Short mmCIF file of C-alpha atoms and ligand atoms in Angstrom, two decimals:
data_model
loop_
_atom_site.label_atom_id
_atom_site.label_comp_id
_atom_site.label_asym_id
_atom_site.label_seq_id
_atom_site.Cartn_x
_atom_site.Cartn_y
_atom_site.Cartn_z
CA MET D 1 -169.07 129.95 -95.24
CA PHE D 2 -166.95 126.94 -95.97
CA ASN D 3 -169.03 125.94 -99.08
CA GLU D 4 -167.20 129.41 -100.47
CA GLN D 5 -163.95 128.00 -99.27
CA LEU D 6 -164.13 124.81 -100.67
CA LEU D 7 -165.28 126.08 -104.05
CA ALA D 8 -162.42 128.41 -104.00
CA LEU D 9 -160.16 125.51 -103.61
CA GLU D 10 -161.89 123.22 -106.09
CA ASN D 11 -161.53 126.48 -108.44
CA LYS D 12 -157.72 126.30 -107.85
CA HIS D 13 -157.50 122.38 -108.27
CA LEU D 14 -156.65 122.16 -104.75
CA ARG D 15 -159.53 120.83 -103.06
CA ARG D 16 -158.80 117.22 -101.52
CA THR D 17 -160.85 114.48 -100.77
CA LEU D 18 -160.83 110.83 -98.90
CA LYS D 19 -160.59 108.14 -101.05
CA THR D 20 -161.33 104.24 -99.53
CA VAL D 21 -158.71 101.54 -100.07
CA THR D 22 -160.35 98.00 -99.34
CA SER D 23 -157.55 96.05 -98.95
CA ALA D 24 -153.81 95.82 -96.69
CA ALA D 25 -151.16 97.84 -98.28
CA GLY D 26 -149.00 96.29 -100.15
CA PRO D 27 -147.91 96.50 -103.82
CA VAL D 28 -151.49 95.94 -105.04
CA ILE D 29 -154.12 97.80 -103.36
CA ASN D 30 -158.09 97.68 -103.74
CA PHE D 31 -158.52 101.51 -103.91
CA GLU D 32 -162.08 102.74 -104.83
CA GLY D 33 -163.54 99.70 -105.93
CA ARG D 34 -160.57 98.66 -108.22
CA SER D 35 -157.55 96.72 -108.25
CA VAL D 36 -154.59 98.84 -109.02
CA ILE D 37 -150.38 98.68 -108.49
CA GLN D 38 -149.72 101.08 -105.63
CA PHE D 39 -147.20 103.52 -106.00
CA GLY D 40 -148.07 106.32 -103.28
CA SER D 41 -147.19 104.62 -100.12
CA ASN D 42 -144.61 104.97 -97.41
CA ASN D 43 -144.75 101.00 -96.98
CA TYR D 44 -140.99 100.73 -98.46
CA LEU D 45 -140.28 97.12 -97.17
CA GLY D 46 -143.93 95.57 -97.11
CA LEU D 47 -143.56 95.62 -93.32
CA ALA D 48 -146.90 97.00 -93.03
CA ASN D 49 -148.89 93.46 -93.70
CA HIS D 50 -145.90 91.12 -93.09
CA PRO D 51 -147.10 88.37 -91.02
CA ARG D 52 -144.67 88.55 -88.25
CA VAL D 53 -145.32 91.90 -87.62
CA LYS D 54 -148.78 91.37 -87.36
CA GLU D 55 -148.57 88.31 -85.28
CA ALA D 56 -146.66 90.48 -82.95
CA ALA D 57 -149.31 93.00 -82.78
CA ILE D 58 -151.93 90.37 -82.48
CA HIS D 59 -150.02 88.91 -79.44
CA GLY D 60 -149.80 92.60 -78.05
CA ILE D 61 -153.48 92.86 -78.09
CA GLN D 62 -153.88 89.45 -76.65
CA GLU D 63 -151.33 90.11 -73.36
CA TYR D 64 -152.03 94.06 -73.19
CA GLY D 65 -155.65 94.82 -74.45
CA VAL D 66 -156.54 97.25 -77.50
CA GLY D 67 -155.88 100.43 -75.64
CA ALA D 68 -153.28 101.65 -72.83
CA GLY D 69 -156.09 103.43 -70.93
CA ALA D 70 -153.74 106.41 -69.75
CA ALA D 71 -150.67 108.56 -70.48
CA ARG D 72 -147.35 106.90 -70.30
CA LEU D 73 -146.34 109.02 -67.28
CA LEU D 74 -149.49 107.69 -65.57
CA ALA D 75 -150.19 103.86 -65.97
CA GLY D 76 -149.84 103.44 -69.54
CA THR D 77 -145.97 102.30 -69.66
CA GLN D 78 -146.43 98.97 -70.59
CA PRO D 79 -143.12 96.61 -71.16
CA PRO D 80 -143.44 96.88 -74.83
CA HIS D 81 -143.28 100.85 -74.86
CA GLN D 82 -139.86 100.03 -72.77
CA LEU D 83 -138.58 97.07 -74.98
CA LEU D 84 -139.08 99.25 -78.12
CA GLU D 85 -137.14 102.41 -76.49
CA SER D 86 -134.14 100.13 -75.79
CA ASP D 87 -134.20 98.92 -79.44
CA LEU D 88 -134.84 102.21 -81.04
CA ALA D 89 -131.52 103.32 -79.05
CA GLN D 90 -129.59 100.22 -80.04
CA PHE D 91 -130.80 100.70 -83.62
CA LYS D 92 -130.34 104.27 -84.07
CA THR D 93 -126.69 104.12 -81.72
CA THR D 94 -127.77 106.54 -79.09
CA GLU D 95 -128.11 106.15 -75.35
CA SER D 96 -131.87 106.17 -75.28
CA ALA D 97 -134.90 106.86 -77.25
CA LEU D 98 -138.71 107.53 -76.59
CA MET D 99 -141.91 106.43 -78.60
CA TYR D 100 -144.61 109.31 -79.22
CA GLY D 101 -148.07 108.19 -80.71
CA THR D 102 -146.98 109.68 -84.20
CA GLY D 103 -144.31 111.13 -85.91
CA TYR D 104 -146.15 114.17 -86.03
CA SER D 105 -146.02 114.46 -82.12
CA ALA D 106 -142.25 113.68 -82.08
CA SER D 107 -142.22 116.85 -83.88
CA ILE D 108 -144.07 119.36 -82.12
CA GLY D 109 -142.87 118.05 -79.03
CA THR D 110 -138.99 118.08 -79.54
CA ILE D 111 -138.30 121.63 -81.36
CA PRO D 112 -139.65 122.98 -78.15
CA ALA D 113 -137.16 121.51 -75.68
CA LEU D 114 -135.04 122.03 -78.05
CA ALA D 115 -135.62 125.64 -78.88
CA GLY D 116 -137.24 128.21 -76.78
CA ALA D 117 -138.54 131.79 -76.81
CA ASP D 118 -134.81 133.41 -76.93
CA ASP D 119 -133.60 131.26 -79.49
CA LEU D 120 -133.05 130.90 -83.06
CA ILE D 121 -134.06 128.02 -85.07
CA LEU D 122 -132.62 127.19 -89.07
CA VAL D 123 -134.90 125.48 -90.83
CA ASP D 124 -134.45 123.56 -94.56
CA ARG D 125 -137.26 125.45 -96.71
CA LEU D 126 -138.63 122.04 -97.63
CA CYS D 127 -139.10 120.67 -94.00
CA HIS D 128 -142.53 118.63 -93.06
CA ALA D 129 -145.27 120.70 -92.50
CA SER D 130 -144.67 119.07 -88.36
CA LEU D 131 -141.62 120.09 -88.11
CA LEU D 132 -142.30 123.74 -88.99
CA ASP D 133 -145.75 123.98 -86.42
CA GLY D 134 -143.18 122.28 -84.34
CA CYS D 135 -140.92 125.70 -84.76
CA ARG D 136 -144.23 127.83 -84.42
CA ILE D 137 -145.24 126.13 -81.05
CA SER D 138 -141.39 126.87 -79.56
CA ARG D 139 -141.92 130.62 -79.76
CA ALA D 140 -138.10 130.77 -80.88
CA THR D 141 -137.59 132.85 -83.63
CA PHE D 142 -136.90 130.83 -86.48
CA ARG D 143 -135.57 131.32 -90.29
CA ILE D 144 -135.40 128.89 -93.30
CA PHE D 145 -132.50 128.37 -95.33
CA HIS D 146 -132.71 127.52 -98.97
CA HIS D 147 -133.08 123.55 -99.52
CA ASN D 148 -129.68 121.73 -99.06
CA ASP D 149 -127.68 124.82 -99.21
CA ALA D 150 -125.10 124.69 -96.95
CA ASN D 151 -123.40 127.92 -97.97
CA HIS D 152 -126.91 129.82 -97.24
CA LEU D 153 -127.16 128.02 -93.89
CA GLU D 154 -123.57 129.38 -93.20
CA GLN D 155 -124.43 133.02 -93.83
CA LEU D 156 -127.29 132.82 -91.71
CA LEU D 157 -125.39 131.00 -88.72
CA SER D 158 -122.38 133.69 -88.98
CA LYS D 159 -125.09 136.84 -89.30
CA ARG D 160 -126.48 135.52 -86.18
CA THR D 161 -126.66 137.98 -83.11
CA GLY D 162 -127.70 137.90 -79.14
CA CYS D 163 -129.42 134.33 -79.63
CA ARG D 164 -129.15 132.16 -76.56
CA LYS D 165 -129.08 129.06 -78.99
CA THR D 166 -129.09 128.04 -82.10
CA LEU D 167 -130.97 124.58 -83.49
CA ILE D 168 -130.82 123.53 -86.91
CA VAL D 169 -133.89 121.32 -88.31
CA THR D 170 -133.66 119.29 -91.51
CA GLU D 171 -135.28 115.83 -92.74
CA GLY D 172 -132.36 113.51 -93.78
CA VAL D 173 -134.89 112.17 -96.75
CA PHE D 174 -137.12 115.24 -97.78
CA SER D 175 -140.29 113.62 -97.87
CA MET D 176 -141.24 115.19 -101.31
CA ASP D 177 -138.44 115.32 -103.07
CA GLY D 178 -136.55 112.27 -102.22
CA ASP D 179 -133.17 114.14 -102.23
CA VAL D 180 -130.67 113.65 -99.08
CA ALA D 181 -129.67 116.29 -96.74
CA PRO D 182 -125.77 116.96 -96.84
CA LEU D 183 -125.05 115.92 -93.30
CA PRO D 184 -121.83 115.97 -93.34
CA ASP D 185 -121.66 120.07 -94.16
CA ILE D 186 -124.56 120.39 -91.60
CA ILE D 187 -122.72 118.83 -88.86
CA TRP D 188 -119.15 120.57 -89.64
CA LEU D 189 -121.34 123.91 -89.35
CA ALA D 190 -123.54 122.75 -86.09
CA THR D 191 -119.92 122.05 -84.42
CA GLN D 192 -117.90 125.01 -85.84
CA PHE D 193 -121.21 127.02 -84.87
CA GLY D 194 -121.88 125.54 -81.23
CA ALA D 195 -125.35 124.59 -82.83
CA ASN D 196 -127.68 121.75 -82.02
CA LEU D 197 -128.99 119.92 -85.10
CA LEU D 198 -132.27 117.84 -85.47
CA ILE D 199 -132.39 115.50 -88.34
CA ASP D 200 -136.12 113.83 -89.06
CA ASP D 201 -134.86 110.55 -90.53
CA ALA D 202 -139.30 109.74 -91.18
CA HIS D 203 -138.07 108.52 -94.90
CA GLY D 204 -134.08 107.42 -94.32
CA THR D 205 -135.01 104.84 -91.55
CA GLY D 206 -135.30 101.48 -92.80
CA VAL D 207 -134.38 102.99 -96.11
CA MET D 208 -130.64 104.28 -96.03
CA GLY D 209 -127.36 102.69 -95.00
CA HIS D 210 -125.71 99.71 -95.23
CA THR D 211 -128.21 98.12 -92.27
CA GLY D 212 -130.81 100.01 -92.46
CA ARG D 213 -130.15 102.71 -89.84
CA GLY D 214 -130.57 105.41 -91.64
CA THR D 215 -129.54 108.61 -93.23
CA LEU D 216 -126.53 109.21 -90.99
CA GLU D 217 -125.27 105.40 -91.49
CA HIS D 218 -125.77 106.30 -95.38
CA PHE D 219 -122.79 108.78 -94.87
CA ARG D 220 -121.33 106.94 -92.42
CA ILE D 221 -121.82 109.37 -89.51
CA PRO D 222 -121.87 108.40 -85.89
CA SER D 223 -124.63 109.38 -83.59
CA ASP D 224 -123.85 109.31 -80.38
CA THR D 225 -122.77 112.93 -80.76
CA GLU D 226 -124.11 115.51 -77.68
CA ALA D 227 -125.52 118.12 -80.26
CA LEU D 228 -127.50 115.75 -82.36
CA PHE D 229 -130.94 114.89 -81.90
CA GLN D 230 -132.78 112.14 -84.20
CA MET D 231 -136.37 111.26 -84.84
CA GLY D 232 -138.69 109.73 -87.14
CA THR D 233 -141.34 107.42 -87.72
CA LEU D 234 -142.53 104.39 -87.42
CA SER D 235 -145.14 104.42 -90.08
CA LYS D 236 -143.22 104.44 -93.51
CA ALA D 237 -140.34 101.58 -93.70
CA LEU D 238 -141.29 100.08 -90.21
CA GLY D 239 -145.04 99.42 -91.57
CA THR D 240 -146.55 100.52 -88.45
CA VAL D 241 -147.70 103.56 -86.39
CA GLY D 242 -145.73 105.78 -83.91
CA GLY D 243 -143.23 108.37 -83.65
CA PHE D 244 -139.80 108.47 -82.09
CA VAL D 245 -137.02 110.56 -80.63
CA ALA D 246 -133.22 109.04 -80.16
CA GLY D 247 -130.60 110.99 -78.36
CA PRO D 248 -128.58 111.41 -75.33
CA ARG D 249 -130.23 109.92 -72.12
CA SER D 250 -130.67 113.32 -70.42
CA PHE D 251 -132.52 115.05 -73.69
CA ILE D 252 -134.84 111.73 -73.59
CA GLU D 253 -135.44 112.25 -69.28
CA TYR D 254 -136.23 116.13 -70.22
CA LEU D 255 -138.55 115.08 -72.99
CA ILE D 256 -140.88 112.98 -70.61
CA ASN D 257 -140.67 115.81 -68.00
CA THR D 258 -141.32 118.40 -70.55
CA SER D 259 -142.61 117.36 -73.75
CA ARG D 260 -146.70 118.08 -74.01
CA SER D 261 -147.25 115.89 -77.14
CA PHE D 262 -145.64 112.81 -74.88
CA ILE D 263 -147.28 114.18 -71.73
CA TYR D 264 -150.64 115.05 -72.14
CA THR D 265 -151.96 112.11 -74.63
CA THR D 266 -152.48 108.36 -74.11
CA ALA D 267 -150.22 105.70 -74.60
CA PRO D 268 -149.73 103.93 -78.00
CA PRO D 269 -150.99 100.74 -77.88
CA ALA D 270 -148.52 98.28 -77.02
CA SER D 271 -149.46 95.65 -79.63
CA MET D 272 -148.02 98.93 -82.35
CA ALA D 273 -144.61 99.19 -79.87
CA ALA D 274 -144.49 95.08 -79.97
CA ALA D 275 -144.95 94.87 -84.04
CA ALA D 276 -142.28 98.01 -84.64
CA ARG D 277 -139.99 95.98 -82.16
CA VAL D 278 -140.30 92.84 -85.09
CA ALA D 279 -140.00 95.34 -88.27
CA ILE D 280 -136.47 96.41 -86.64
CA GLN D 281 -135.38 92.92 -86.85
CA ILE D 282 -136.29 92.23 -89.77
CA VAL D 283 -135.16 95.51 -91.25
CA GLN D 284 -131.52 94.13 -89.42
CA THR D 285 -131.93 90.57 -90.43
CA GLU D 286 -133.43 90.72 -94.00
CA PRO D 287 -130.85 93.10 -95.86
CA GLY D 288 -132.61 91.47 -99.26
CA ARG D 289 -135.50 93.58 -98.64
CA ARG D 290 -133.59 96.49 -99.23
CA ALA D 291 -131.53 95.31 -102.09
CA ARG D 292 -134.87 94.55 -104.02
CA LEU D 293 -136.36 97.79 -102.77
CA TRP D 294 -133.10 99.36 -104.47
CA GLN D 295 -133.00 97.39 -107.66
CA ASN D 296 -136.67 98.39 -108.20
CA ARG D 297 -135.66 101.95 -107.42
CA ASN D 298 -133.37 102.23 -110.11
CA GLN D 299 -135.63 100.10 -112.50
CA LEU D 300 -138.20 102.52 -112.21
CA HIS D 301 -135.83 105.84 -112.15
CA GLU D 302 -134.34 104.97 -115.01
CA GLY D 303 -137.58 104.19 -117.54
CA LEU D 304 -138.85 107.67 -116.11
CA LYS D 305 -135.70 109.13 -117.03
CA ALA D 306 -135.24 107.58 -120.04
CA MET D 307 -138.88 109.21 -121.21
CA GLY D 308 -137.85 112.78 -120.74
CA PHE D 309 -139.92 113.07 -117.63
CA HIS D 310 -138.31 115.95 -115.16
CA LEU D 311 -137.62 114.30 -111.77
CA THR D 312 -136.41 115.98 -108.61
CA ASN D 313 -133.03 115.07 -107.42
CA THR D 314 -133.91 112.59 -105.94
CA GLU D 315 -131.47 109.73 -104.57
CA THR D 316 -133.93 107.26 -103.30
CA PRO D 317 -136.86 105.13 -103.55
CA ILE D 318 -139.33 108.56 -103.20
CA LEU D 319 -139.58 109.25 -107.04
CA PRO D 320 -141.56 112.59 -107.99
CA ILE D 321 -142.20 114.00 -111.19
CA ILE D 322 -142.67 117.95 -111.74
CA LEU D 323 -145.44 118.96 -113.85
CA ARG D 324 -145.80 122.50 -112.36
CA ASP D 325 -149.42 122.66 -112.39
CA PRO D 326 -152.00 121.08 -110.06
CA GLU D 327 -154.43 120.68 -112.72
CA LEU D 328 -151.98 118.48 -115.15
CA ALA D 329 -150.89 116.68 -112.11
CA THR D 330 -154.36 115.63 -110.55
CA ALA D 331 -155.24 114.90 -115.04
CA PHE D 332 -152.34 112.87 -114.85
CA SER D 333 -152.94 111.09 -111.78
CA ALA D 334 -156.55 110.36 -112.67
CA ASN D 335 -155.50 109.40 -116.15
CA LEU D 336 -152.87 106.87 -114.65
CA LEU D 337 -155.49 105.52 -111.98
CA LYS D 338 -157.87 104.70 -115.13
CA ARG D 339 -154.74 102.27 -116.79
CA GLY D 340 -154.45 100.70 -113.21
CA LEU D 341 -151.65 102.74 -111.27
CA TYR D 342 -152.06 104.66 -108.28
CA ALA D 343 -149.68 107.50 -108.03
CA PRO D 344 -150.84 110.50 -105.77
CA ALA D 345 -150.50 114.24 -107.46
CA ILE D 346 -149.18 116.22 -104.68
CA ARG D 347 -149.99 119.79 -104.75
CA PRO D 348 -149.53 123.05 -102.44
CA PRO D 349 -150.30 123.32 -99.63
CA THR D 350 -148.13 120.43 -99.40
CA VAL D 351 -145.33 121.52 -101.75
CA PRO D 352 -144.48 124.96 -102.87
CA LYS D 353 -146.81 126.74 -105.55
CA GLY D 354 -145.40 125.96 -108.96
CA THR D 355 -143.97 122.47 -108.15
CA SER D 356 -147.18 119.97 -108.00
CA ARG D 357 -145.79 116.80 -108.95
CA LEU D 358 -146.72 113.21 -109.17
CA ARG D 359 -144.86 111.37 -106.09
CA LEU D 360 -144.24 107.92 -106.86
CA THR D 361 -142.99 105.35 -104.38
CA VAL D 362 -141.40 102.48 -105.10
CA THR D 363 -141.37 99.25 -102.44
CA SER D 364 -138.82 96.03 -102.26
CA GLU D 365 -142.68 94.20 -102.75
CA HIS D 366 -143.07 95.79 -106.47
CA SER D 367 -142.30 92.98 -109.21
CA THR D 368 -140.40 93.56 -112.49
CA GLU D 369 -143.87 93.38 -114.33
CA HIS D 370 -145.29 95.68 -111.92
CA ILE D 371 -142.65 98.56 -112.39
CA ASN D 372 -142.44 97.47 -116.35
CA ALA D 373 -146.34 97.76 -116.34
CA ALA D 374 -146.10 101.25 -114.56
CA LEU D 375 -143.51 102.71 -117.18
CA SER D 376 -145.30 101.76 -120.23
CA ALA D 377 -148.67 103.65 -118.54
CA PHE D 378 -146.81 106.36 -118.08
CA ALA D 379 -145.91 106.45 -121.71
CA THR D 380 -149.15 106.36 -122.62
CA VAL D 381 -150.70 109.24 -120.29
CA LYS D 382 -148.03 111.43 -121.52
CA LYS D 383 -148.36 111.55 -125.07
CA GLU D 384 -152.17 111.69 -124.24
CA LEU D 385 -152.23 114.66 -121.96
CA ASN D 386 -148.95 115.96 -124.31
CA VAL D 387 -146.29 116.44 -121.57
CA MET D 388 -143.38 117.80 -123.08
CA THR D 389 -140.85 117.25 -119.68
N1 PMP B 1 -141.77 113.70 -90.59
C1 PMP B 1 -141.86 113.79 -92.05
C2 PMP B 1 -140.70 114.06 -92.94
C3 PMP B 1 -142.92 112.98 -92.78
O1 PMP B 1 -142.97 112.81 -94.14
C4 PMP B 1 -144.04 112.42 -91.81
C5 PMP B 1 -145.20 111.93 -92.70
N2 PMP B 1 -145.62 111.98 -93.54
C6 PMP B 1 -143.99 112.85 -90.51
C7 PMP B 1 -142.99 113.21 -90.01
C8 PMP B 1 -144.89 112.48 -89.22
O2 PMP B 1 -145.01 111.12 -89.20
P1 PMP B 1 -146.24 110.18 -89.27
O3 PMP B 1 -146.96 110.00 -90.02
O4 PMP B 1 -145.94 109.09 -88.03
O5 PMP B 1 -147.14 111.59 -87.88
#
């Protein structure tokens, strides 16, 4: 039965398989036995293999062991968890913050606390699967608004009837398109219509804003507002693993009391909390990393645009090249790999049908040579596969 279904996926060029990387995260990785330049990770600032971040994790293991052995509300809370939460609150300029095991569990654990069966959720069409799953779990009615379209959001808000509460859900930086949500407009609408707003800034944290605090900082919007809730992950620019929610103290207390994906799971290792604390410190004290990241991003973006590729409206280090067809995206990616470049093909259901793409991510750790090598491989494969865009 499953073989038939797998074959059906394969025939549509949508079958996925696990590949092995036999090196640490970095601008060059060993992928399936070959050394390749990595353009497919969210390790934007190179912190996943940073000596000080690793040292903090090792020290955390030495002091607190490998596993916490219990859920946070039982005997699983250790000092690094609490210290990280206090650092996150400071970093995100909120009253309080809470660590989850992953960003995924933060999504599915937060939305049901903000909206229930009688409520309405308005969610951007391109929001991450974990946010959509959170909407489903909440049992609220949810409607999708057109991507980054504040006018459509306003229409849906105006049409509301009989809902107790409304929650708007968006990402700060969209994971598969690299574009930025129109947060000033969305916040204005949320205020006008008395709605709550949840921003998942998984890809904005560490990357966006003058000091890397995220997309709100990019727009110079204060984050200590009553109806504003933020979440994110420690697993991208912060280089470790874990999710977080940041917001008013009473909300965080409420999550501790009701959020199932926080309560009914073992505490994340204290070592990860300790490592994430150092990562946040580096984000704030080494602005040069962000400067290099943006410089690299601009070089690669300009080069790809000059070759005539169809990119999304990206404004960030996520550079998606739309090829539409999953077979072409897969072939392009495989061809790049032969030339020593890892640039993954992203296909439905991760992205909408007809929008299969290569999703490149650039980091602060890439050199000019890496980027030039990428551009030259792209030019060759484009010609070879006769890609017109
Ligand atoms: N939200 C967004 C926007 C993401 O891109 C991701 C990671 N793909 C997550 C949440 C989940 O984060 P994590 O990998 O920490 O579970």
